[in-house]
Coordinates of C-alpha atoms and ligand atoms in Angstrom, one line a residue:
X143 CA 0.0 0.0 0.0
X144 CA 1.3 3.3 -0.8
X145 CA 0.8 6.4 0.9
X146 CA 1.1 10.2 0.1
X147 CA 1.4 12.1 3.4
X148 CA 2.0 16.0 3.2
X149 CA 2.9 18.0 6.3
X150 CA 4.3 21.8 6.4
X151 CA 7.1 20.7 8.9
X152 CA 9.5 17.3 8.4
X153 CA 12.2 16.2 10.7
X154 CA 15.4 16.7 10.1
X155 CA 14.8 19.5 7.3
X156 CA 12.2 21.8 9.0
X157 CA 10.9 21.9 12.2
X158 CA 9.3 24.5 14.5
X159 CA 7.4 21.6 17.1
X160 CA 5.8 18.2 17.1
X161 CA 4.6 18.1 13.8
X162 CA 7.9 18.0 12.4
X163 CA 8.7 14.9 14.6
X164 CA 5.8 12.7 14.0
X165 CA 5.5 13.5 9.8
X166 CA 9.6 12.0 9.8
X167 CA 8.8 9.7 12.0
X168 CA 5.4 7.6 11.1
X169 CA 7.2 6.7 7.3
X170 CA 9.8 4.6 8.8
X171 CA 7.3 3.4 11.7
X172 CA 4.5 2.3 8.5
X173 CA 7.3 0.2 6.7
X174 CA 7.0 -2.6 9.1
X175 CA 3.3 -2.6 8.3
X176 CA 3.8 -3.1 4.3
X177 CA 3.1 0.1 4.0
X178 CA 5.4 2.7 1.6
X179 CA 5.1 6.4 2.5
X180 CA 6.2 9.4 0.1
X181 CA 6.0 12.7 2.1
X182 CA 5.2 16.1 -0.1
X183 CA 6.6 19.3 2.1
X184 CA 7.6 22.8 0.7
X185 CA 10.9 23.5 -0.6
X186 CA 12.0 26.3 2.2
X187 CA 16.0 27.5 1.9
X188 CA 16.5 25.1 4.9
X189 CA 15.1 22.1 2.7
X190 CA 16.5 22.3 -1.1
X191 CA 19.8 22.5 -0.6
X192 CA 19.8 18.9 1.6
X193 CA 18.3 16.9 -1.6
X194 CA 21.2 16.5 -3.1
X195 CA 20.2 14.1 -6.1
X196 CA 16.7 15.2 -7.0
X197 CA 14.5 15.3 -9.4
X198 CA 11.8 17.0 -11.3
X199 CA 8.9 15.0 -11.5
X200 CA 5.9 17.0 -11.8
X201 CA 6.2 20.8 -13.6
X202 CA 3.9 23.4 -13.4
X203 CA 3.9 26.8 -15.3
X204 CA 1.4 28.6 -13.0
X205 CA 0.3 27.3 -9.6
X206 CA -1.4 30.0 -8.2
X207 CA 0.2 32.2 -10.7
X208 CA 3.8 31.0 -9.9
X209 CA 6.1 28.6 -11.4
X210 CA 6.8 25.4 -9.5
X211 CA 8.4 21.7 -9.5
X212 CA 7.9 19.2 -7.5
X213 CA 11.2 17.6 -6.5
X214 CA 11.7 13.7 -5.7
X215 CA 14.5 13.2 -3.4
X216 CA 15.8 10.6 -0.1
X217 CA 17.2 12.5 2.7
X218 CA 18.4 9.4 4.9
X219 CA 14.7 6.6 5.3
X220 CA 12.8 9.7 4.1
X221 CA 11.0 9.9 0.7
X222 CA 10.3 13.3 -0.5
X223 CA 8.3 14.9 -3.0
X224 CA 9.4 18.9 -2.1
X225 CA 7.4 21.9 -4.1
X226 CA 9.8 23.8 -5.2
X227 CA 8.1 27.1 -5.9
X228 CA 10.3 30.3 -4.7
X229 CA 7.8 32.5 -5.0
X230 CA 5.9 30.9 -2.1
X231 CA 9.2 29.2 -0.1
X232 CA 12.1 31.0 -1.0
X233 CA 12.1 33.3 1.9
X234 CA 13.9 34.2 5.3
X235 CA 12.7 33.5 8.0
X236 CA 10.1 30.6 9.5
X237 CA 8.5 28.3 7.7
X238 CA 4.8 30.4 8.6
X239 CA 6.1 33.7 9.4
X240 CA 9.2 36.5 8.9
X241 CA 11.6 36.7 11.4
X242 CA 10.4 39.2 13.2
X243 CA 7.4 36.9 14.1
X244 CA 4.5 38.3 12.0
X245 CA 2.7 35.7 9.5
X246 CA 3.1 35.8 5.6
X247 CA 0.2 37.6 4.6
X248 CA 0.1 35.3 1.7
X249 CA -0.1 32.0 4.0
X250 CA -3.7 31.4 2.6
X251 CA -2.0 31.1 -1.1
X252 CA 1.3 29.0 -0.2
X253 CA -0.5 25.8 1.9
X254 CA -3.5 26.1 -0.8
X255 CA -0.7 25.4 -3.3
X256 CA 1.0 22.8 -1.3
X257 CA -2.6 21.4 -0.7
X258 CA -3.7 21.6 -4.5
X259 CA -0.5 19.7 -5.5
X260 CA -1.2 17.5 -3.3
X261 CA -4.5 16.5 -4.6
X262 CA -2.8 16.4 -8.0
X263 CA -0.7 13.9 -7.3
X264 CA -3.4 12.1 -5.7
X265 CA -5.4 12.4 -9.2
X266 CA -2.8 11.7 -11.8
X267 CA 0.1 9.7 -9.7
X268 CA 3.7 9.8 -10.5
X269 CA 5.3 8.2 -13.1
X270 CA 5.1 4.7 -11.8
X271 CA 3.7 5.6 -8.3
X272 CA 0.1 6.5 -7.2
X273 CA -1.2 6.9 -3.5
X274 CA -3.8 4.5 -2.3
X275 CA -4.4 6.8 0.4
X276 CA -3.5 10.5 1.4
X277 CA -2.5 11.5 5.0
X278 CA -2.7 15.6 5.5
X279 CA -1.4 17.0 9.2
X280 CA -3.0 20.5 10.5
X281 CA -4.4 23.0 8.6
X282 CA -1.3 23.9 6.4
X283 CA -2.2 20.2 4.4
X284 CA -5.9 20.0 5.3
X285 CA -7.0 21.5 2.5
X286 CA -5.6 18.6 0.1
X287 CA -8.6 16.7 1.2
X288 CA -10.7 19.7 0.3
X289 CA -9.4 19.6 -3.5
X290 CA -9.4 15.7 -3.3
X291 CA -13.5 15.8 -2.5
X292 CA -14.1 18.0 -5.3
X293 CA -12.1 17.0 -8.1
X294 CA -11.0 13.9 -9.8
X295 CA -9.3 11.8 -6.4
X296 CA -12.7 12.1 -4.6
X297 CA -12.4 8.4 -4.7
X298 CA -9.2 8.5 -3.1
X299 CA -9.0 7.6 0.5
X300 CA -8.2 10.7 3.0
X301 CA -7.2 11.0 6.1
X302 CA -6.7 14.6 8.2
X303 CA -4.6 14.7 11.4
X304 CA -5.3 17.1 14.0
X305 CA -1.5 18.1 16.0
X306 CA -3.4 21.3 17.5
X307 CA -6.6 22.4 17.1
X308 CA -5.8 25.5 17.9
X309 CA -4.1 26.6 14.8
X310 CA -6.9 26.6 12.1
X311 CA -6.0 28.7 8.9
X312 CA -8.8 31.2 9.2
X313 CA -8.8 33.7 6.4
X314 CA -11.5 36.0 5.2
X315 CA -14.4 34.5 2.6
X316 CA -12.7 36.5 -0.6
X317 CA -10.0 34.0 -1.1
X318 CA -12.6 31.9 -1.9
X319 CA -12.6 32.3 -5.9
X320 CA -8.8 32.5 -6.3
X321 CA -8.8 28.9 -5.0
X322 CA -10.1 27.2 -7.9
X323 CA -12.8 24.7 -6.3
X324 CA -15.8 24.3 -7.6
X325 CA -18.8 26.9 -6.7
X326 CA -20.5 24.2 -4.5
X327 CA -17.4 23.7 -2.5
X328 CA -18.9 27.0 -0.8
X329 CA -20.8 26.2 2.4
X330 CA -21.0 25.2 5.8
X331 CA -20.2 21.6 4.4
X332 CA -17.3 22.8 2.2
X333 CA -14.5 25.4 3.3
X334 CA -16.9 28.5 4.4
X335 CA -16.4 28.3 7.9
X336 CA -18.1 31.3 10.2
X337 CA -18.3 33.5 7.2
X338 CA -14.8 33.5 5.8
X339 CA -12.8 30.2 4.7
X340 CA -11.7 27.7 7.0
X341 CA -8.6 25.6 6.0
X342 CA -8.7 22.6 8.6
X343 CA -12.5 23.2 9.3
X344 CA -12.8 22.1 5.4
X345 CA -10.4 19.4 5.4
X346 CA -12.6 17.9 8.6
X347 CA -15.9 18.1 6.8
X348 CA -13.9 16.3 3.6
X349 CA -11.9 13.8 5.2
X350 CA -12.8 9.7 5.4
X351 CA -11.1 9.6 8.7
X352 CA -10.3 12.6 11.0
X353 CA -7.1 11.6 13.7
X354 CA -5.8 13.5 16.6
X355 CA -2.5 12.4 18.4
X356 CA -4.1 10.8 22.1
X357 CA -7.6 9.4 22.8
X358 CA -8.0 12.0 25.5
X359 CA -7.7 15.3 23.0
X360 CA -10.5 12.9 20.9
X361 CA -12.1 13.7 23.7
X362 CA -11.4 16.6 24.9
X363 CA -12.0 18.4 21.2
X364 CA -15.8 16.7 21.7
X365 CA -16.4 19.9 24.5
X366 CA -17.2 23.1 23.4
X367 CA -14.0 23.7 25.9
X368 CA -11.6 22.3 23.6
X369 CA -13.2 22.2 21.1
X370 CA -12.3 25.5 19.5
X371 CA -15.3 26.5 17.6
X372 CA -14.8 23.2 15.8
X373 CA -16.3 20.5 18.2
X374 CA -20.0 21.3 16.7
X375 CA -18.3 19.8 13.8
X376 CA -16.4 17.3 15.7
X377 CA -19.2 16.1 17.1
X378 CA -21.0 15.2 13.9
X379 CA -18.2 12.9 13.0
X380 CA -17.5 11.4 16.0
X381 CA -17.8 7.9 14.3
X382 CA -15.2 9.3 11.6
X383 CA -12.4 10.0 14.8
X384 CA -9.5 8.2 15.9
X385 CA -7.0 9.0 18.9
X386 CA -3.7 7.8 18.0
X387 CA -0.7 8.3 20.3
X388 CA 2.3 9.7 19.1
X389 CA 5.3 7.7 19.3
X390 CA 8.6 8.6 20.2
X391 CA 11.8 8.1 17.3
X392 CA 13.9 5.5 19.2
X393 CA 16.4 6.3 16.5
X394 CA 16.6 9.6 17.1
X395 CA 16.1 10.1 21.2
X396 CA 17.8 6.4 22.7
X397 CA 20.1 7.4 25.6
X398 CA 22.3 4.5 25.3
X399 CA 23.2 5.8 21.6
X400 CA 22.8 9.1 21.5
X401 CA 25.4 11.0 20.1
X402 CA 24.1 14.7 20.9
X403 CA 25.1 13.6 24.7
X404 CA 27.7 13.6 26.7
X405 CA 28.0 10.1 28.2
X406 CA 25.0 7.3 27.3
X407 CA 23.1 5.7 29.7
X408 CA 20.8 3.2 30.0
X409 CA 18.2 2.2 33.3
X410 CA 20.8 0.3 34.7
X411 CA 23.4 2.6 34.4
X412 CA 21.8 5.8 35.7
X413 CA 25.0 7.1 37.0
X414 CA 26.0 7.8 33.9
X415 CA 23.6 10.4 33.4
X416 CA 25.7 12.6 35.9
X417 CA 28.5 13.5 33.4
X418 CA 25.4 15.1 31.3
X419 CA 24.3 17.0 34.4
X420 CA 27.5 18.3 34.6
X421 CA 27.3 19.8 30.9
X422 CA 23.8 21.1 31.4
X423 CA 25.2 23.3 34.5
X424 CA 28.1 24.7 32.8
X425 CA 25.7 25.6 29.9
X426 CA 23.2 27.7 31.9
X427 CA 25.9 28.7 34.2
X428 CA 23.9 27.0 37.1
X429 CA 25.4 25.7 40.4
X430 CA 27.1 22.7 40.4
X431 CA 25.2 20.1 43.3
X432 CA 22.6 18.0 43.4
X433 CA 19.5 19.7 43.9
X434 CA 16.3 18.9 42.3
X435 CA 17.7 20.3 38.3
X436 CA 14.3 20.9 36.5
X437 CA 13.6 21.8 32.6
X438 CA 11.4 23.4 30.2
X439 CA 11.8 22.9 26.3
X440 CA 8.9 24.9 25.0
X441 CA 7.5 27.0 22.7
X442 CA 7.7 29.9 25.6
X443 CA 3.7 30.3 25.0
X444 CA -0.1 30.3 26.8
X445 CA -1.3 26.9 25.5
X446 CA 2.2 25.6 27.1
X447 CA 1.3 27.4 30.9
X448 CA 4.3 29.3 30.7
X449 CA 3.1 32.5 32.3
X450 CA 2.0 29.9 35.2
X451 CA 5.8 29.1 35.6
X452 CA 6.8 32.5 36.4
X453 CA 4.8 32.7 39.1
X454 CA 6.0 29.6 40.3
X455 CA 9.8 30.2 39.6
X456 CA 10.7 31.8 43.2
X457 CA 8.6 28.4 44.9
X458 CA 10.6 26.2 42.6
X459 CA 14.3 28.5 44.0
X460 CA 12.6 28.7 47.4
X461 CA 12.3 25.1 47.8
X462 CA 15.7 24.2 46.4
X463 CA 15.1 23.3 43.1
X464 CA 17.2 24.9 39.9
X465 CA 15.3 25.7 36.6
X466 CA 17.1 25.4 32.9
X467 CA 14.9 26.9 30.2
X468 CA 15.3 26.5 26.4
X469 CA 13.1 28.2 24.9
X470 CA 11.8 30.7 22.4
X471 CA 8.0 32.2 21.8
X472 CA 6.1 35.2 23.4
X473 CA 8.3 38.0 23.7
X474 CA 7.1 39.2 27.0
X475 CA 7.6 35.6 28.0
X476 CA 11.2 35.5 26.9
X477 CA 12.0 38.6 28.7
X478 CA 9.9 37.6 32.3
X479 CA 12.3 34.1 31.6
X480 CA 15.6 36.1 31.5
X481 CA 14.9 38.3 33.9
X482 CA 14.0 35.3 36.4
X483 CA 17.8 34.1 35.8
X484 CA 19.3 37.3 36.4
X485 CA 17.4 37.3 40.2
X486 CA 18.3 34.1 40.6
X487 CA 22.2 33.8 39.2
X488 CA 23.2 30.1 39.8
X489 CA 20.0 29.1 40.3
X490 CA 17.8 29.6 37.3
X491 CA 19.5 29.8 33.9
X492 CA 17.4 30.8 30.3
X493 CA 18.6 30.5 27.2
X494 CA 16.3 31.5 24.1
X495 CA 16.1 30.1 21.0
X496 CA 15.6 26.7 19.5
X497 CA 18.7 24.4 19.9
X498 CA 17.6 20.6 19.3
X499 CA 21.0 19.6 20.1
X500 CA 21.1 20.6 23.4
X501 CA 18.0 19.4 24.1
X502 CA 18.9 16.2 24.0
X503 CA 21.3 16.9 26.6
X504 CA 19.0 19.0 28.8
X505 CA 16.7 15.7 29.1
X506 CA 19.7 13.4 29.4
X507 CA 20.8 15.6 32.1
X508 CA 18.0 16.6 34.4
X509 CA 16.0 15.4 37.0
X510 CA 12.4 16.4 35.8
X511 CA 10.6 18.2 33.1
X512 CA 8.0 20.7 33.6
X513 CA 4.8 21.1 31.3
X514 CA 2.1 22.4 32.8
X515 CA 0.1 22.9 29.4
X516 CA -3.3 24.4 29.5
X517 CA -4.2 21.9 26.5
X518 CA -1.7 19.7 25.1
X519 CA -3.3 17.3 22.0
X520 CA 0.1 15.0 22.8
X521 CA 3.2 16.3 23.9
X522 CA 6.7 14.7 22.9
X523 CA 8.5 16.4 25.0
X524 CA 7.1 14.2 28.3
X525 CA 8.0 10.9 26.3
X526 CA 11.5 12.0 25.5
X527 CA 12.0 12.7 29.2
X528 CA 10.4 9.6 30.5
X529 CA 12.8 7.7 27.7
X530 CA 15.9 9.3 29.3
X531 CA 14.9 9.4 33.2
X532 CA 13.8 12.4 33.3
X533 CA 10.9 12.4 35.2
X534 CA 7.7 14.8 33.7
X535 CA 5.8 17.0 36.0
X536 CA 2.7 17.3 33.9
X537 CA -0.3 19.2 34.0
X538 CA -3.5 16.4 33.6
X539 CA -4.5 16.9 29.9
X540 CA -4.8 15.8 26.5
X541 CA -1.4 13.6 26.0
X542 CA -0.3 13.7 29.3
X543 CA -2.7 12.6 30.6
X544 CA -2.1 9.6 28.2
X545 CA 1.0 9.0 29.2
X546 CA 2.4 10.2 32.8
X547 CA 1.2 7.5 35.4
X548 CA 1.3 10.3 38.7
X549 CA 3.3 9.6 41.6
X550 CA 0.7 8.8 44.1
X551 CA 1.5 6.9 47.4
X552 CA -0.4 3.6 45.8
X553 CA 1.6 4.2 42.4
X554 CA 4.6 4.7 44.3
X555 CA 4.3 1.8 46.6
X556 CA 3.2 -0.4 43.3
X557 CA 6.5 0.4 41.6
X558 CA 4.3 1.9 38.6
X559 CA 4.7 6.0 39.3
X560 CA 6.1 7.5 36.2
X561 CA 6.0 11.1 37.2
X562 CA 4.0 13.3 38.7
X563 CA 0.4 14.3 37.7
X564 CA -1.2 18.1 38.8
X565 CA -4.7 19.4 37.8
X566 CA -4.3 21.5 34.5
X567 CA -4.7 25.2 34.2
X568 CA -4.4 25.4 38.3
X569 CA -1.2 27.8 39.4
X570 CA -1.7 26.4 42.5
X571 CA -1.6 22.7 41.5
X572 CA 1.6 23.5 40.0
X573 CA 3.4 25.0 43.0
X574 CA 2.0 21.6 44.9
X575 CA 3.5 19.7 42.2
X576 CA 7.3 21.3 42.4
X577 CA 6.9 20.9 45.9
X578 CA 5.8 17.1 45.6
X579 CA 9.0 16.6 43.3
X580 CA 11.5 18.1 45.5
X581 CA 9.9 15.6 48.1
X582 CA 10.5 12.9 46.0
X583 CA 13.7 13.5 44.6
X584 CA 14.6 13.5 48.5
X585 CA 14.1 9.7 48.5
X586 CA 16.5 8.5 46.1
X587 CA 15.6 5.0 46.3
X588 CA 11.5 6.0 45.1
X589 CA 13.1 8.6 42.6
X590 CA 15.4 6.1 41.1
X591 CA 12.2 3.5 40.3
X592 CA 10.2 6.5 39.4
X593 CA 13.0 6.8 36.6
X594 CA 13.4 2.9 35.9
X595 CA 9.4 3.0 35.7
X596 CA 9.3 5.3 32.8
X597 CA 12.1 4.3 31.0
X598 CA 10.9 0.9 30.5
X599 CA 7.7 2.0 29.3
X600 CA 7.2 1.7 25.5
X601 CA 6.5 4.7 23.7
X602 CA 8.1 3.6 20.5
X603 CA 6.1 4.1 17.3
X604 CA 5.2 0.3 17.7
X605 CA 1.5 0.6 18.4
X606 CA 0.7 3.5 17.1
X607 CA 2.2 2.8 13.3
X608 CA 0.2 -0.1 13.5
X609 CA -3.1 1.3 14.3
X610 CA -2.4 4.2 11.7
X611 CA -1.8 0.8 9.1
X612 CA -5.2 -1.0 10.4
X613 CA -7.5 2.7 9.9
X614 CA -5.2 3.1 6.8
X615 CA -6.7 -0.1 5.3
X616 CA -10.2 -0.3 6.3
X617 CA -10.6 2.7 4.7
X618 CA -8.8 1.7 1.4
X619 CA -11.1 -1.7 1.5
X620 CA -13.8 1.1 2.1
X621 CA -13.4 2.5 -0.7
X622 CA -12.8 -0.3 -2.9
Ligands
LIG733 P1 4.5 21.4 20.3 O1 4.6 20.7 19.0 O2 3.2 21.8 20.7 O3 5.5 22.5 20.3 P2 5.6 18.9 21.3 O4 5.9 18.5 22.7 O5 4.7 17.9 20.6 O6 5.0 20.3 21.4 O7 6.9 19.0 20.4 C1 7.9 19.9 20.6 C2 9.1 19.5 19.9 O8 10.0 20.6 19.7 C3 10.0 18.5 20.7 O9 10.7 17.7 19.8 C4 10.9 19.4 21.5 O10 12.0 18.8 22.0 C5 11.2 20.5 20.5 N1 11.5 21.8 21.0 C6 10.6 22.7 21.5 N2 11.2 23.9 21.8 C7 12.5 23.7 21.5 C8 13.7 24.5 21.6 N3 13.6 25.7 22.0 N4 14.9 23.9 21.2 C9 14.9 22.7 20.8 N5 13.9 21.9 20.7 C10 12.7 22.4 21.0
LIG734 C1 1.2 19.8 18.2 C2 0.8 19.7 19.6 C3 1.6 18.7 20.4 C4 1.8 17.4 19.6 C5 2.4 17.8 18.3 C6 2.7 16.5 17.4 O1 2.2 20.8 18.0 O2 0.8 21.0 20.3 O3 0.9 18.4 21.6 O4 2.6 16.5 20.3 O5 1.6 18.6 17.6 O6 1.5 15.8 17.2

């Protein structure tokens, strides 16, 4: 079975969260299941130049008024097809916005045309390759499905991923007619979506089978809470949604073989982890002793609870603990996070910006990792610390919820306490929590099993892949 899955983000070539992680990771996860997986992204600076040997296998002379290609290419396990299209790619900056943070104002036009190829390829194949089935993540991709229902691939099976719910590509209703769908595709069951155009809304109401990344954000996007304007919609297709875990690359983050570390590790040799500790002080110029070391790896932002960690920073320092923070996001956040390691020199250290590198060491290093997400549809970051023994402190929601088995005295005494488990959304329940983990990093022997706990579970892309293969096929004998 062949599969055409199209994401904005691919890991190693582009990357701004999750997304990036799970669309180059589920290829080489589906292989296992018989399953072959071409992935189509846009050619951004930080993609064309790692192709090395590619090559041109669909032209176009206008898409959307622009020239474009569409490159075939490996970059290590991964298949690509990248749209190369400069006018829409070839720019400075992130992959959704400029560098000083603001969004292309053409956005609507460049995932339309990522979208539209998409559903060409769908229609007319490759030489020699055509997808049984077409996987589209988030919004940027969503509306493949929406030019798949309304032109020649209709039959084709589609499948829409939801990373975040939050993110929706909203634009207003005048785009409508540059998009080339047909008239009908206008409407509350096509792309019109509270008077303007709704990217994901119209990929939902087009897809065979809507996903999200844990059973509890399937359920939580149900509630008019989560929901996000969409869980009317939601709702409706209930029988049409899957939660599917993510899975963690055990390629990519396996402390016993990790080469972005200082010393491996595995659960028996825990001691090892030290000589990482030692690095992560020296890089945030943080004391060198044993107190409780905490991280955050983040997009510095409100769905993550950051603003709920400042107020609890002078707890955390009060109660012993240090704090390392990589991250980069809201600017008033970034500042409140540097100025919290300037009161607290030795204690508290914050270095912005995204550095994947060092967040390897950062979990290979630590003792816990705080996420005290409002919402979180999965969460990797909580899976690549329970992977390296570094124990998540985890607000109860969406993913990890899924995942973190909370330190409670039965837990504890049961030998089955992954981390530790605070109501979402509640300041308070955070403070309780950093006090709980100092508590508990007090008692080595319960802190070491805490660690040994979660790095024996299996996160791996095992289960997951394979439920992605079984919905993949029902719905290609579905359609058959
Ligand atoms: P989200 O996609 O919502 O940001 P996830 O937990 O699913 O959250 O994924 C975040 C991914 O991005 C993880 O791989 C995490 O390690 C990485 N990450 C986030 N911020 C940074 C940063 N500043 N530097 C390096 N990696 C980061
Ligand atoms: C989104 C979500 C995150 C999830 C990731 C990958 O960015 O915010 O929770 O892990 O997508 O699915």
């Amino acid at each position: 079975m062949q599969v055409l899955s199209v994401a904005s983000e691919i890991y190693p070539l582009i990357k701004t969260g999750g997304l990036a992680d799970v669309a180059g990771a589920l290829p080489g996860a589906l292989i296992a299941h018989g399953m072959g997986v071409r992935t189509l992204v846009p050619g951004y600076p930080s993609v064309l130049p790692r192709l090395g040997k590619a090559k041109a296998v669909r032209r176009y002379d206008a898409l959307f008024g622009a020239p474009a290609a569409v490159l075939a290419a490996r970059v290590g396990e991964l298949d690509l097809l990248v749209l190369d299209a400069p006018d829409f790619f070839a720019r400075e900056g992130g992959p959704y916005g400029d560098p000083a943070g603001g969004e292309w104002g053409d956005n609507w036009k460049r995932f339309a045309a990522l979208s539209r190829v998409g559903a060409d390829i769908a229609a007319e194949g490759l030489k020699g390759w055509r997808p049984d089935l077409v996987h589209a993540h988030d919004w940027q991709a969503a509306m493949t499905a929406a030019y798949m229902r309304f032109g020649p691939a209709h039959a084709v099976p589609k499948v829409v991923t939801i990373h975040n719910l939050a993110f929706q590509g909203r634009f207003g209703a005048d785009i409508f007619t540059h998009l080339g769908l047909p008239p009908e595709a206008w409407g509350v069951d096509g792309v019109e979506y509270y008077g303007g155009t709704g990217y994901l809304k119209a990929g939902l109401v087009s897809a065979d089978a809507i996903t999200t990344v844990s059973p509890t954000y399937a359920d939580e996007i149900r509630s008019s809470v989560h929901g996000m304007g969409l869980d009317g919609l939601i709702n409706g297709r209930a029988d049409r949604l899957h939660g599917i875990l993510n899975g963690v690359d055990t390629a990519i983050w396996d402390p016993m073989a990790d080469p972005l570390i200082i010393k491996p590790f595995s659960a028996r040799t825990l001691g090892g982890r030290s000589a990482n500790r030692r690095a992560l002080e020296a890089r945030f110029a943080l004391d060198r002793d044993d107190a409780p070391l905490f991280i955050i790896v983040s997009r510095l932002t409100w769905q993550k609870g950051m603003d709920m960690v400042m107020s609890a920073i002078d707890h955390l320092v009060g109660q012993g603990g240090k704090l390392a923070v990589l991250g980069s996001g809201d600017h008033p956040l970034e500042g409140a996070f540097l100025a919290a390691a300037d009161r607290h020199r030795g204690r508290v250290g914050t270095q912005i910006g995204y550095d994947e590198p060092l967040s390897h060491l950062m979990q290979a290093g630590a003792d816990a990792i705080l996420i005290p997400s409002r919402f979180e549809p999965c969460g990797l970051t909580q899976l690549y610390g329970l992977r390296y023994g570094c124990v998540p402190v985890v607000a109860r929601i969406g993913g990890l919820a899924d995942t973190v088995i909370d330190a409670n005295e039965a837990a504890v005494n049961a030998g089955a306490a992954t981390g530790i488990v605070f109501p979402s959304s509640d300041p308070l329940g955070l403070h309780g929590a950093i006090t709980r983990a100092v508590r508990l990093h007090a008692n080595k022997a319960d802190w070491r099993a805490m660690q040994k706990a979660g790095m024996r579970a299996d996160f791996s892309w095992t289960h997951s892949a394979a439920r992605y293969a079984e919905l993949f096929r029902a719905l290609v004998r579905e359609a058959e």
